[in-house]
Amino acid sequence: MPGTTKHRGAHSRGSHHGGGGHGDEGGGGGGGGGGKLVKVGFARNQAEAEMLQALLLESGIPSILKRSTGFDNPDFLAAGPHDIWVNKEHATEARDLLTDTMTESEGEERAELEGEARRRARGGEPISPARLALYVAGAFVAAVIIVWIVFQIS
């Protein structure tokens, strides 16, 4: 048994230097044709992204999915926003198709996702003062009833 481990290059592991960097400039490879990739869409999670990807594929537009910048964390699994990238030659057609399909703009979606993340970090939705007063009053009434029952039993 040899004492050294054979290290394979990136190409033999399946990486073909495609997909580009983390910015909106895109990169080579993927998306069909090997040209520059352009971001054309945004989805809230992987399921929605795959649905939009299938819609593009039905129209003959190959695409790839990438987790959005800042959300590229394995702990998210299928959750978290995804960007949809296509070859530069298909970008206009893909944007037109997705514009007809999508109802919210990317800015609105991002704002909603960031708001949800802030609420989760704080521990959920804040309780309104009226609801808090109702909970305190309910707890007080319950305590009085329990004290009265214990007093009647003894």
mmCIF file of N, CA and C in Angstrom, residues 36 38-41 56 61 85-100:
data_model
loop_
_atom_site.group_PDB
_atom_site.id
_atom_site.type_symbol
_atom_site.label_atom_id
_atom_site.label_comp_id
_atom_site.label_asym_id
_atom_site.label_seq_id
_atom_site.Cartn_x
_atom_site.Cartn_y
_atom_site.Cartn_z
ATOM 1 N N LYS A 36 -21.046 34.322 -20.898
ATOM 2 C CA LYS A 36 -21.213 35.011 -19.616
ATOM 3 C C LYS A 36 -22.592 34.729 -19.042
ATOM 4 N N VAL A 38 -25.751 35.921 -16.618
ATOM 5 C CA VAL A 38 -26.403 37.142 -16.185
ATOM 6 C C VAL A 38 -27.527 36.762 -15.234
ATOM 7 N N LYS A 39 -27.627 37.483 -14.128
ATOM 8 C CA LYS A 39 -28.709 37.233 -13.170
ATOM 9 C C LYS A 39 -30.000 37.810 -13.725
ATOM 10 N N VAL A 40 -31.038 36.972 -13.799
ATOM 11 C CA VAL A 40 -32.307 37.419 -14.359
ATOM 12 C C VAL A 40 -33.462 37.320 -13.379
ATOM 13 N N GLY A 41 -33.274 36.624 -12.270
ATOM 14 C CA GLY A 41 -34.390 36.444 -11.356
ATOM 15 C C GLY A 41 -33.941 36.126 -9.957
ATOM 16 N N LEU A 56 -38.447 28.382 -17.224
ATOM 17 C CA LEU A 56 -37.490 28.823 -18.241
ATOM 18 C C LEU A 56 -37.121 27.679 -19.179
ATOM 19 N N ILE A 61 -34.931 27.918 -22.405
ATOM 20 C CA ILE A 61 -33.870 28.751 -21.841
ATOM 21 C C ILE A 61 -33.210 27.983 -20.700
ATOM 22 N N TRP A 85 -29.683 32.465 -12.917
ATOM 23 C CA TRP A 85 -28.715 32.973 -13.883
ATOM 24 C C TRP A 85 -28.907 32.256 -15.212
ATOM 25 N N VAL A 86 -28.799 33.020 -16.306
ATOM 26 C CA VAL A 86 -28.863 32.451 -17.648
ATOM 27 C C VAL A 86 -27.713 33.011 -18.476
ATOM 28 N N ASN A 87 -27.497 32.388 -19.622
ATOM 29 C CA ASN A 87 -26.500 32.864 -20.564
ATOM 30 C C ASN A 87 -26.910 34.252 -21.049
ATOM 31 N N LYS A 88 -25.928 35.096 -21.310
ATOM 32 C CA LYS A 88 -26.173 36.489 -21.701
ATOM 33 C C LYS A 88 -27.101 36.582 -22.923
ATOM 34 N N GLU A 89 -26.977 35.646 -23.864
ATOM 35 C CA GLU A 89 -27.803 35.682 -25.075
ATOM 36 C C GLU A 89 -29.286 35.449 -24.773
ATOM 37 N N HIS A 90 -29.594 34.770 -23.673
ATOM 38 C CA HIS A 90 -30.990 34.468 -23.320
ATOM 39 C C HIS A 90 -31.551 35.429 -22.272
ATOM 40 N N ALA A 91 -30.772 36.395 -21.832
ATOM 41 C CA ALA A 91 -31.161 37.228 -20.687
ATOM 42 C C ALA A 91 -32.446 38.008 -20.920
ATOM 43 N N THR A 92 -32.570 38.670 -22.049
ATOM 44 C CA THR A 92 -33.755 39.499 -22.303
ATOM 45 C C THR A 92 -35.013 38.638 -22.348
ATOM 46 N N GLU A 93 -34.933 37.534 -23.073
ATOM 47 C CA GLU A 93 -36.086 36.638 -23.169
ATOM 48 C C GLU A 93 -36.458 36.071 -21.798
ATOM 49 N N ALA A 94 -35.458 35.695 -21.004
ATOM 50 C CA ALA A 94 -35.718 35.137 -19.669
ATOM 51 C C ALA A 94 -36.335 36.191 -18.754
ATOM 52 N N ARG A 95 -35.817 37.409 -18.786
ATOM 53 C CA ARG A 95 -36.384 38.479 -17.941
ATOM 54 C C ARG A 95 -37.832 38.754 -18.313
ATOM 55 N N ASP A 96 -38.127 38.792 -19.625
ATOM 56 C CA ASP A 96 -39.508 39.024 -20.062
ATOM 57 C C ASP A 96 -40.430 37.924 -19.562
ATOM 58 N N LEU A 97 -39.979 36.681 -19.675
ATOM 59 C CA LEU A 97 -40.791 35.552 -19.228
ATOM 60 C C LEU A 97 -41.015 35.605 -17.715
ATOM 61 N N LEU A 98 -39.955 35.884 -16.957
ATOM 62 C CA LEU A 98 -40.083 35.936 -15.501
ATOM 63 C C LEU A 98 -40.876 37.158 -15.043
ATOM 64 N N THR A 99 -40.777 38.258 -15.769
ATOM 65 C CA THR A 99 -41.549 39.457 -15.413
ATOM 66 C C THR A 99 -43.040 39.177 -15.532
ATOM 67 N N ASP A 100 -43.419 38.422 -16.571
ATOM 68 C CA ASP A 100 -44.833 38.056 -16.723
ATOM 69 C C ASP A 100 -45.291 37.129 -15.613
#
